[in-house]
mmCIF file of C-alpha atoms in Angstrom:
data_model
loop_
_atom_site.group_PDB
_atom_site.id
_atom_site.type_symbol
_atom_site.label_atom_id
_atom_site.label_comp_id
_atom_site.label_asym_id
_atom_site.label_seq_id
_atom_site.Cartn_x
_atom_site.Cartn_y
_atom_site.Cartn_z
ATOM 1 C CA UNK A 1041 72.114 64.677 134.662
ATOM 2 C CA UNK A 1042 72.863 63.409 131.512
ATOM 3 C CA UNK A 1043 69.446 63.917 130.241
ATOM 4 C CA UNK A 1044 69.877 67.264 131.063
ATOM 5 C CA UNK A 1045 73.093 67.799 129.117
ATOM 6 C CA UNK A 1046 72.261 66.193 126.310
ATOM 7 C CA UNK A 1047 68.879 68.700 125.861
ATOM 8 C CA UNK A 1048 71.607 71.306 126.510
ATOM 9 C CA UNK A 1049 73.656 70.974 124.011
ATOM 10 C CA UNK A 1050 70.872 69.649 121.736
ATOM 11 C CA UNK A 1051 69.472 73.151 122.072
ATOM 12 C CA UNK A 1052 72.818 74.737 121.575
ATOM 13 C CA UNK A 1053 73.497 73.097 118.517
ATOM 14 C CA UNK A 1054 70.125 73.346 116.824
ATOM 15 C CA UNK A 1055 69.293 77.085 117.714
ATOM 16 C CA UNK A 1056 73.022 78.570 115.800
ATOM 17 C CA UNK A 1057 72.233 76.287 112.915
ATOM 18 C CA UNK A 1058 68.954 77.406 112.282
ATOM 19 C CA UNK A 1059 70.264 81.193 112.739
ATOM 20 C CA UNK A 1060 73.011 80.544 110.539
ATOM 21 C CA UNK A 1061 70.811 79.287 108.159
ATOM 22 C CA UNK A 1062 68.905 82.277 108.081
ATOM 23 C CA UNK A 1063 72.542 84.274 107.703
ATOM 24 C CA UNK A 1064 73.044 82.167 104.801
ATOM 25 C CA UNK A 1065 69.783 82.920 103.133
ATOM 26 C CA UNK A 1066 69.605 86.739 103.957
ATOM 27 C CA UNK A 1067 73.526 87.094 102.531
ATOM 28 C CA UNK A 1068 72.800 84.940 99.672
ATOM 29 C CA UNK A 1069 69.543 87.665 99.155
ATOM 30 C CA UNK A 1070 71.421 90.705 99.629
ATOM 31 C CA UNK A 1071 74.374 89.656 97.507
ATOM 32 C CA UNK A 1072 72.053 88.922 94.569
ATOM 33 C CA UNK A 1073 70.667 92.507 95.330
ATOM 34 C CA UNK A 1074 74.153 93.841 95.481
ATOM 35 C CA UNK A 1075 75.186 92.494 92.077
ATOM 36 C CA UNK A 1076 71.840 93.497 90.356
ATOM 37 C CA UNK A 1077 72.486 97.569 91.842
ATOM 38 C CA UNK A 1078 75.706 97.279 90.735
ATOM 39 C CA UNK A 1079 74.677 96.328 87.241
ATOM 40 C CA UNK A 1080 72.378 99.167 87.442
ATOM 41 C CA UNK A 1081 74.594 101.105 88.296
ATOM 42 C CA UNK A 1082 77.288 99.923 85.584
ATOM 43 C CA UNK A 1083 74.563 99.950 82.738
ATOM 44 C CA UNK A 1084 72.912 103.468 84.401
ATOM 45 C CA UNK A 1085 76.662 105.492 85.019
ATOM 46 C CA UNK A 1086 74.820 107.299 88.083
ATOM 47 C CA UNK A 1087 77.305 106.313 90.318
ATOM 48 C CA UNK A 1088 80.441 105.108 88.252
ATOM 49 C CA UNK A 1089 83.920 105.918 89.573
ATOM 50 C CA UNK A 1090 85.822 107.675 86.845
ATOM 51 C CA UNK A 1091 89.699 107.214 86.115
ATOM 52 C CA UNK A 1092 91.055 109.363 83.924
ATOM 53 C CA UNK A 1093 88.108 109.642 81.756
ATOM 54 C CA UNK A 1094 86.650 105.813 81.671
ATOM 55 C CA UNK A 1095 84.978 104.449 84.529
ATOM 56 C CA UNK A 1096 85.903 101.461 86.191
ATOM 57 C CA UNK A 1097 83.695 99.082 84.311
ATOM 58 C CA UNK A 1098 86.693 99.350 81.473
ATOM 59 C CA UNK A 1099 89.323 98.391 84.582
ATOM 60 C CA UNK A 1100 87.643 95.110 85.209
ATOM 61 C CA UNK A 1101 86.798 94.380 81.583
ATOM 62 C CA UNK A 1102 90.266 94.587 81.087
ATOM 63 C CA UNK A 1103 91.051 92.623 84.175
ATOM 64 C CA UNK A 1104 89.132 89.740 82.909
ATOM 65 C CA UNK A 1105 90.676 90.114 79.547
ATOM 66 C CA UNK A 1106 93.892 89.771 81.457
ATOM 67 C CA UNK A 1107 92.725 86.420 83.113
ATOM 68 C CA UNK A 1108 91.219 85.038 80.422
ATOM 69 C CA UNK A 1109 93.903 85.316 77.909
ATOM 70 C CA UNK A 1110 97.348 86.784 79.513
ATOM 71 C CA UNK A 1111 97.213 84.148 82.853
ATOM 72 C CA UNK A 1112 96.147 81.540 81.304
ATOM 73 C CA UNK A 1113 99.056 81.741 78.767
ATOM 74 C CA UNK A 1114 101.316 82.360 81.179
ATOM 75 C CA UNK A 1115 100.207 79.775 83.805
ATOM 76 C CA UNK A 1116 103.307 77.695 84.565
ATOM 77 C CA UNK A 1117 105.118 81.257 85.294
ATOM 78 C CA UNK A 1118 102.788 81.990 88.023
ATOM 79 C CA UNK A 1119 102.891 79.133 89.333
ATOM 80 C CA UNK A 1120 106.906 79.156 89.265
ATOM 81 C CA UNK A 1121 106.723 83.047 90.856
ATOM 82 C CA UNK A 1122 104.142 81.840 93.610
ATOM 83 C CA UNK A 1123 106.209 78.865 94.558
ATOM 84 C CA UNK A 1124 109.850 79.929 94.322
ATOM 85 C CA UNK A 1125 109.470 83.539 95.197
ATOM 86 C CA UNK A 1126 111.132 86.517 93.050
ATOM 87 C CA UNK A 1127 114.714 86.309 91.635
ATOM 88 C CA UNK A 1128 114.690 89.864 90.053
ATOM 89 C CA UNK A 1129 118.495 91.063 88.431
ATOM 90 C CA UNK A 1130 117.367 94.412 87.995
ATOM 91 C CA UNK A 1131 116.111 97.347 90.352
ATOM 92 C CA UNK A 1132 114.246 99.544 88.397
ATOM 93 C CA UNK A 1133 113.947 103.073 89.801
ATOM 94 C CA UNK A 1134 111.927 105.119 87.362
ATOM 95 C CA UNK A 1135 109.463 108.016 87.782
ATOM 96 C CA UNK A 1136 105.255 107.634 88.426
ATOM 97 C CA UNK A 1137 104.322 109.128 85.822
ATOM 98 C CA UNK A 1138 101.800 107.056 83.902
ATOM 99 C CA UNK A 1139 103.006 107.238 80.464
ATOM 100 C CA UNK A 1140 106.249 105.695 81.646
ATOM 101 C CA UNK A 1141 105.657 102.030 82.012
ATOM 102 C CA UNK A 1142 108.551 99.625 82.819
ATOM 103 C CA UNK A 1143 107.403 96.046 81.317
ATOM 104 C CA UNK A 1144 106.345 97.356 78.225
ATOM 105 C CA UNK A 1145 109.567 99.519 77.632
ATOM 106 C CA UNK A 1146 111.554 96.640 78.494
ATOM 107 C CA UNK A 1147 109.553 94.409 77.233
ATOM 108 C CA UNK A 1148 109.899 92.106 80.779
ATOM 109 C CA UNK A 1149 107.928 89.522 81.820
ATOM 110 C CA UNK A 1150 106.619 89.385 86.202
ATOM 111 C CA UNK A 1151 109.346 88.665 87.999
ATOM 112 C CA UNK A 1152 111.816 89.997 85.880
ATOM 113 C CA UNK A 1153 111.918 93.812 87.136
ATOM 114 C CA UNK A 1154 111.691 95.211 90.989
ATOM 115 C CA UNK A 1155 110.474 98.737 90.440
ATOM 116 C CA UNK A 1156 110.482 101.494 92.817
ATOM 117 C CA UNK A 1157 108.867 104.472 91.647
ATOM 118 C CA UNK A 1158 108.613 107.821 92.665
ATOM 119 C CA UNK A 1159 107.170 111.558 91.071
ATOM 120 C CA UNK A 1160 110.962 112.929 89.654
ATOM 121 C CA UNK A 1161 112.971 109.374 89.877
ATOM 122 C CA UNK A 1162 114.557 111.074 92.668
ATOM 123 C CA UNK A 1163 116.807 109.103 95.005
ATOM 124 C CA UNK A 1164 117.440 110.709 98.517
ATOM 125 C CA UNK A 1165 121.077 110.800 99.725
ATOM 126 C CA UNK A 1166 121.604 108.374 102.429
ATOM 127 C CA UNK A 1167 122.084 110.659 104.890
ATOM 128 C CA UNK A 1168 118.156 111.362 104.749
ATOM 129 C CA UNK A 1169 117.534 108.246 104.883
ATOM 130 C CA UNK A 1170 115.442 108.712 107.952
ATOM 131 C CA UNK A 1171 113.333 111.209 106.142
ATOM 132 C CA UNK A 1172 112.907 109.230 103.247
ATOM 133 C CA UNK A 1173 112.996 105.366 104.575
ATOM 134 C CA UNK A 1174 110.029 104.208 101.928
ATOM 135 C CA UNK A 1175 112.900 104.963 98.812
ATOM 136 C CA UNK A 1176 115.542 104.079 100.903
ATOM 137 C CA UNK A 1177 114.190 100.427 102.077
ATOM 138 C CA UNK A 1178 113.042 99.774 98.537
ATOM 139 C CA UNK A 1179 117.013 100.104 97.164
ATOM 140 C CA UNK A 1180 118.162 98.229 100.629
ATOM 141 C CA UNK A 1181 115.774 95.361 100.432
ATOM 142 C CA UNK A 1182 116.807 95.043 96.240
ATOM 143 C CA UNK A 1183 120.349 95.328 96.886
ATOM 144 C CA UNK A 1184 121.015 93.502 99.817
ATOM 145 C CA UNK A 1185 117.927 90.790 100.199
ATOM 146 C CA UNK A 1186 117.673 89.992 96.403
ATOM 147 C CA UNK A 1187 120.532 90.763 95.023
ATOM 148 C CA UNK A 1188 119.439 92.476 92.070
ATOM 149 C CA UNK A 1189 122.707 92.685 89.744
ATOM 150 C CA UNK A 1190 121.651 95.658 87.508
ATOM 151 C CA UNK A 1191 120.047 99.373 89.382
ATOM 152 C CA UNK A 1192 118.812 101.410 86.011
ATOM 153 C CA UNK A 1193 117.588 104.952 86.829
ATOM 154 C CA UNK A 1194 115.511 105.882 84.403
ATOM 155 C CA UNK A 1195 114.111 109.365 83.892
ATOM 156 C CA UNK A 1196 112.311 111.115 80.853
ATOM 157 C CA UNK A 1197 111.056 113.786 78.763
ATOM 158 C CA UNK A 1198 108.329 116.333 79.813
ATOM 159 C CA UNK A 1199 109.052 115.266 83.772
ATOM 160 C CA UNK A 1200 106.471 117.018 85.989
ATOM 161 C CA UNK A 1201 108.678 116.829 88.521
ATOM 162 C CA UNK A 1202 111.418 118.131 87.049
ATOM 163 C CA UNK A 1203 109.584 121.470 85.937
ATOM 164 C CA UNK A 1204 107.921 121.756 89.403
ATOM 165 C CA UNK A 1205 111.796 122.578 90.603
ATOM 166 C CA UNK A 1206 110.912 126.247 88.610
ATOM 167 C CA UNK A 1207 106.792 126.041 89.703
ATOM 168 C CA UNK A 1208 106.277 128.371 93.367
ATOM 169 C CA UNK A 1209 104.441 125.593 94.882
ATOM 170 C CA UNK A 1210 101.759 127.214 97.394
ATOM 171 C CA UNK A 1211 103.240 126.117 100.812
ATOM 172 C CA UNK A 1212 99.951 124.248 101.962
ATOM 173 C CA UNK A 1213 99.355 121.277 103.468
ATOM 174 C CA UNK A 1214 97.707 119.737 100.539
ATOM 175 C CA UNK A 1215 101.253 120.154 98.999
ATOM 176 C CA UNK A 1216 103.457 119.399 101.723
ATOM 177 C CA UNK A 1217 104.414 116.774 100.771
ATOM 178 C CA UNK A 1218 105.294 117.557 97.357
ATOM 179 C CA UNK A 1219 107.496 120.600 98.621
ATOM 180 C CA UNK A 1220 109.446 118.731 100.936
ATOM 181 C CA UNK A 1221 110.147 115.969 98.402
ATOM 182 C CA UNK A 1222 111.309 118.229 95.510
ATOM 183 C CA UNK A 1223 113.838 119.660 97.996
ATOM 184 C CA UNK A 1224 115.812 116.007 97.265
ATOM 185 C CA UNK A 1225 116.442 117.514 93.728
ATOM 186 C CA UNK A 1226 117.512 121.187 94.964
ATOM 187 C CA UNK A 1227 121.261 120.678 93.768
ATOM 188 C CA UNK A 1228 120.203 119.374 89.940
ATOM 189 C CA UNK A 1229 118.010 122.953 90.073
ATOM 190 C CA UNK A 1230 121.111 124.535 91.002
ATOM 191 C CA UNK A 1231 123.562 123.442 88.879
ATOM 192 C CA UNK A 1232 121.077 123.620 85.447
ATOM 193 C CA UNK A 1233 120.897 126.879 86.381
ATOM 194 C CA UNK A 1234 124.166 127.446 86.717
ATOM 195 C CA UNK A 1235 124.929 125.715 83.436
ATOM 196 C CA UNK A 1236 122.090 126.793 81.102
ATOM 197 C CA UNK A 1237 120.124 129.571 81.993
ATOM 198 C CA UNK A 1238 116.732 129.927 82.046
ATOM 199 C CA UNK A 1239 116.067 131.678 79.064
ATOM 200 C CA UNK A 1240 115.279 128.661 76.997
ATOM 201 C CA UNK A 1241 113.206 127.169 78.803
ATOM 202 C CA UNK A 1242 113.032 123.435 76.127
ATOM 203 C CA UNK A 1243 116.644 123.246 76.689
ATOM 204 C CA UNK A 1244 116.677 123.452 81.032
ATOM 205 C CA UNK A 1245 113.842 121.356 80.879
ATOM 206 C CA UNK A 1246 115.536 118.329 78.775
ATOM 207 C CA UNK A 1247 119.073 119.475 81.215
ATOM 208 C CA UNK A 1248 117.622 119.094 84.023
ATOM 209 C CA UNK A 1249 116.008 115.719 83.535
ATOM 210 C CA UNK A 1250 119.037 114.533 82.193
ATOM 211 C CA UNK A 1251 121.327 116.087 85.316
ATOM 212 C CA UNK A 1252 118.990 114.496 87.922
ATOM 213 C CA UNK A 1253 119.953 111.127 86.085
ATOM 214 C CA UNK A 1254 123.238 111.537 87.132
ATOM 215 C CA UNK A 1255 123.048 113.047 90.259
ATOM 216 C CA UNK A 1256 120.678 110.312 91.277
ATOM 217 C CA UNK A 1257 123.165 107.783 90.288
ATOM 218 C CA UNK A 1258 125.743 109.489 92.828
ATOM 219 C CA UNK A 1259 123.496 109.823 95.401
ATOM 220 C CA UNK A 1260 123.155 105.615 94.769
ATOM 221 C CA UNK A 1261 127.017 105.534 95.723
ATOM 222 C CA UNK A 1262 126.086 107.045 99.108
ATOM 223 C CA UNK A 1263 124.339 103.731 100.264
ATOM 224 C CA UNK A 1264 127.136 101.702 102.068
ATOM 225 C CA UNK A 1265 125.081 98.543 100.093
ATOM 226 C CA UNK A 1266 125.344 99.778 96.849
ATOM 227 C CA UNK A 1267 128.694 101.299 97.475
ATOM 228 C CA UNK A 1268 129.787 98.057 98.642
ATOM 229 C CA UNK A 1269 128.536 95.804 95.826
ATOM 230 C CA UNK A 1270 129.278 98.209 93.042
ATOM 231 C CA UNK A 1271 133.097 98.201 94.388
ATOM 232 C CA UNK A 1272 133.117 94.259 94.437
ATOM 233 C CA UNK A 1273 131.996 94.317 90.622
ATOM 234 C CA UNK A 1274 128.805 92.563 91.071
ATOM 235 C CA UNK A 1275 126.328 95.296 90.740
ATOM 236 C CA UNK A 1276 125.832 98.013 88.061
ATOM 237 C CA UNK A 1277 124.560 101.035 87.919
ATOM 238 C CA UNK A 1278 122.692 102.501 84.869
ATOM 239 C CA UNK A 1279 121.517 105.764 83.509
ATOM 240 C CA UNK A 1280 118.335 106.110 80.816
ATOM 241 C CA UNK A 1281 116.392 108.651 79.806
ATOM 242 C CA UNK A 1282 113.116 107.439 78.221
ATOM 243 C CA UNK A 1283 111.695 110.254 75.319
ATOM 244 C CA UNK A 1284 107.844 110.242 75.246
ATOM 245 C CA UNK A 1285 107.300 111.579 72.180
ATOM 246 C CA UNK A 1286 109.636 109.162 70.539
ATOM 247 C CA UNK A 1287 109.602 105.975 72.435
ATOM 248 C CA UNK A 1288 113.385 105.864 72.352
ATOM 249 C CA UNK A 1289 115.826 105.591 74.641
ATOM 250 C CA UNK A 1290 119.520 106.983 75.451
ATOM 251 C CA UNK A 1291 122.155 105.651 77.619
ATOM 252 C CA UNK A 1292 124.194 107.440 79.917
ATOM 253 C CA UNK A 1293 127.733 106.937 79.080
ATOM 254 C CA UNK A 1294 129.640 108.142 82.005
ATOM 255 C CA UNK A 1295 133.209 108.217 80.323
ATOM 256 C CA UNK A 1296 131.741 111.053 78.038
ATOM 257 C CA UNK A 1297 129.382 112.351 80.068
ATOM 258 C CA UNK A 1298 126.933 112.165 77.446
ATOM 259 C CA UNK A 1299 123.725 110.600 76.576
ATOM 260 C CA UNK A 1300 123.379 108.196 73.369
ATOM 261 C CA UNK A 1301 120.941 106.233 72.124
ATOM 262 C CA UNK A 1302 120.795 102.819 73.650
ATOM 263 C CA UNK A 1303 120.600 100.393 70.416
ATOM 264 C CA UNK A 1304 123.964 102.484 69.697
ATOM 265 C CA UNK A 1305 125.690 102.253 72.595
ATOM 266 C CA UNK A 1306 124.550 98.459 73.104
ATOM 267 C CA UNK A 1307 126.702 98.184 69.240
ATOM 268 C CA UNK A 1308 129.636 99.481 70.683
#
């Protein structure tokens, strides 16, 4: 009997090993293949993936740029972030659009910023919550798990979303989504309206960014979190409205009700 089980599992050992080994060898083939059609394919452009105008080869360059020079400099932070987990102060809510980028504007290192962003900076009452629970558990899990200490809303020039309040979006279901969101920002449509006109159409655009600021920040006040912290004095709230074409920023000061250049305001 033993005899037996020892040819048994003699034969059950050697058989997966040399079929594994074969695994091993056919991978190891096909993964050299893969890398030498990708080059092709890098070096050929037949079947390159385009982002807004380069193709992806630039992405990874860049990536390995990052690695090479950025991470490596930066080691010991990494390391700090990976081991003692973020400790952001500030919850940045700020628009997608990609010419408004957070780190470089601030000039923040990882770690320093948790950003929630969104097409308009918009930031659904908390009575939609339910509709809306991806914004809403982004400003919960800042305010109440991490404790940020700072919420800056930050909006800017030449908003798409912002003009899309004035666009007749074709009710499809490509654009549902869109639709339903830029109903969040119905009252800042109503009241730029009310205040400006529509005649100029430089000076409602520039409004309305500006009133969705505010009315952003007051629909912040509706979270019992934020409510409750801002009350206690350990949480602030912050308006800015990032200009494009400019690079500058301005500061919402609420006891004007007015918006001033940030290095100005910081002087005062």
């Amino acid at each position: 009997m033993k005899g037996i089980l020892a040819i048994v599992l003699g034969l059950c050992l050697t058989i997966p090993m040399v079929s594994l080994s074969g695994c091993i060898e056919t991978n190891n083939t096909r993964t050299e293949e893969n890398a030498q059609n990708t080059s092709e394919t890098t070096q050929t452009g037949s079947d390159v993936v385009k982002v807004d105008g380069k193709d992806m080869d630039t992405l990874i360059k860049n990536y390995m740029e990052y690695r090479n020079d950025y991470y490596e400099k930066n080691k010991e932070l990494f390391r700090k972030l990976s081991e003692e987990g973020q400790k952001p102060k500030v919850l940045f809510i700020t628009c997608s659009d990609s010419r408004v980028v957070p780190s470089i504007i601030t000039k923040s290192d990882p770690g320093d910023l948790f950003v929630l962003r969104n097409i308009g900076n918009f930031v659904p009452p908390h009575e939609s919550v339910l509709n809306y629970s991806s914004t809403a558990s982004a400003i919960e899990y800042a305010v109440s798990v991490l404790k940020v200490e700072h919420i800056i809303v930050c909006g800017h020039s030449q908003c798409g979303a912002c003009a899309a309040l004035y666009d007749d979006i074709p009710d499809t279901p490509e654009m549902m989504g869109v639709n339903t969101w830029l109903k969040v920002a119905e009252p800042v449509k109503e009241h730029a309206l009310k205040e400006v006109g529509k005649e100029d159409k430089e000076k409602l655009a520039e409004f309305t960014e500006k009133t969705s600021i505010k009315f952003q920040i007051e629909n912040l006040m509706t979270y019992p979190g934020v409510k409750k912290r801002v009350e206690s004095g350990d949480l602030s709230i912050h308006g800015w409205y990032f200009k494009i074409e400019s690079g500058e920023v301005e500061y919402y000061n609420k006891n004007k009700d007015e918006f001033v250049p940030l290095d100005k305001f910081h002087q005062e």
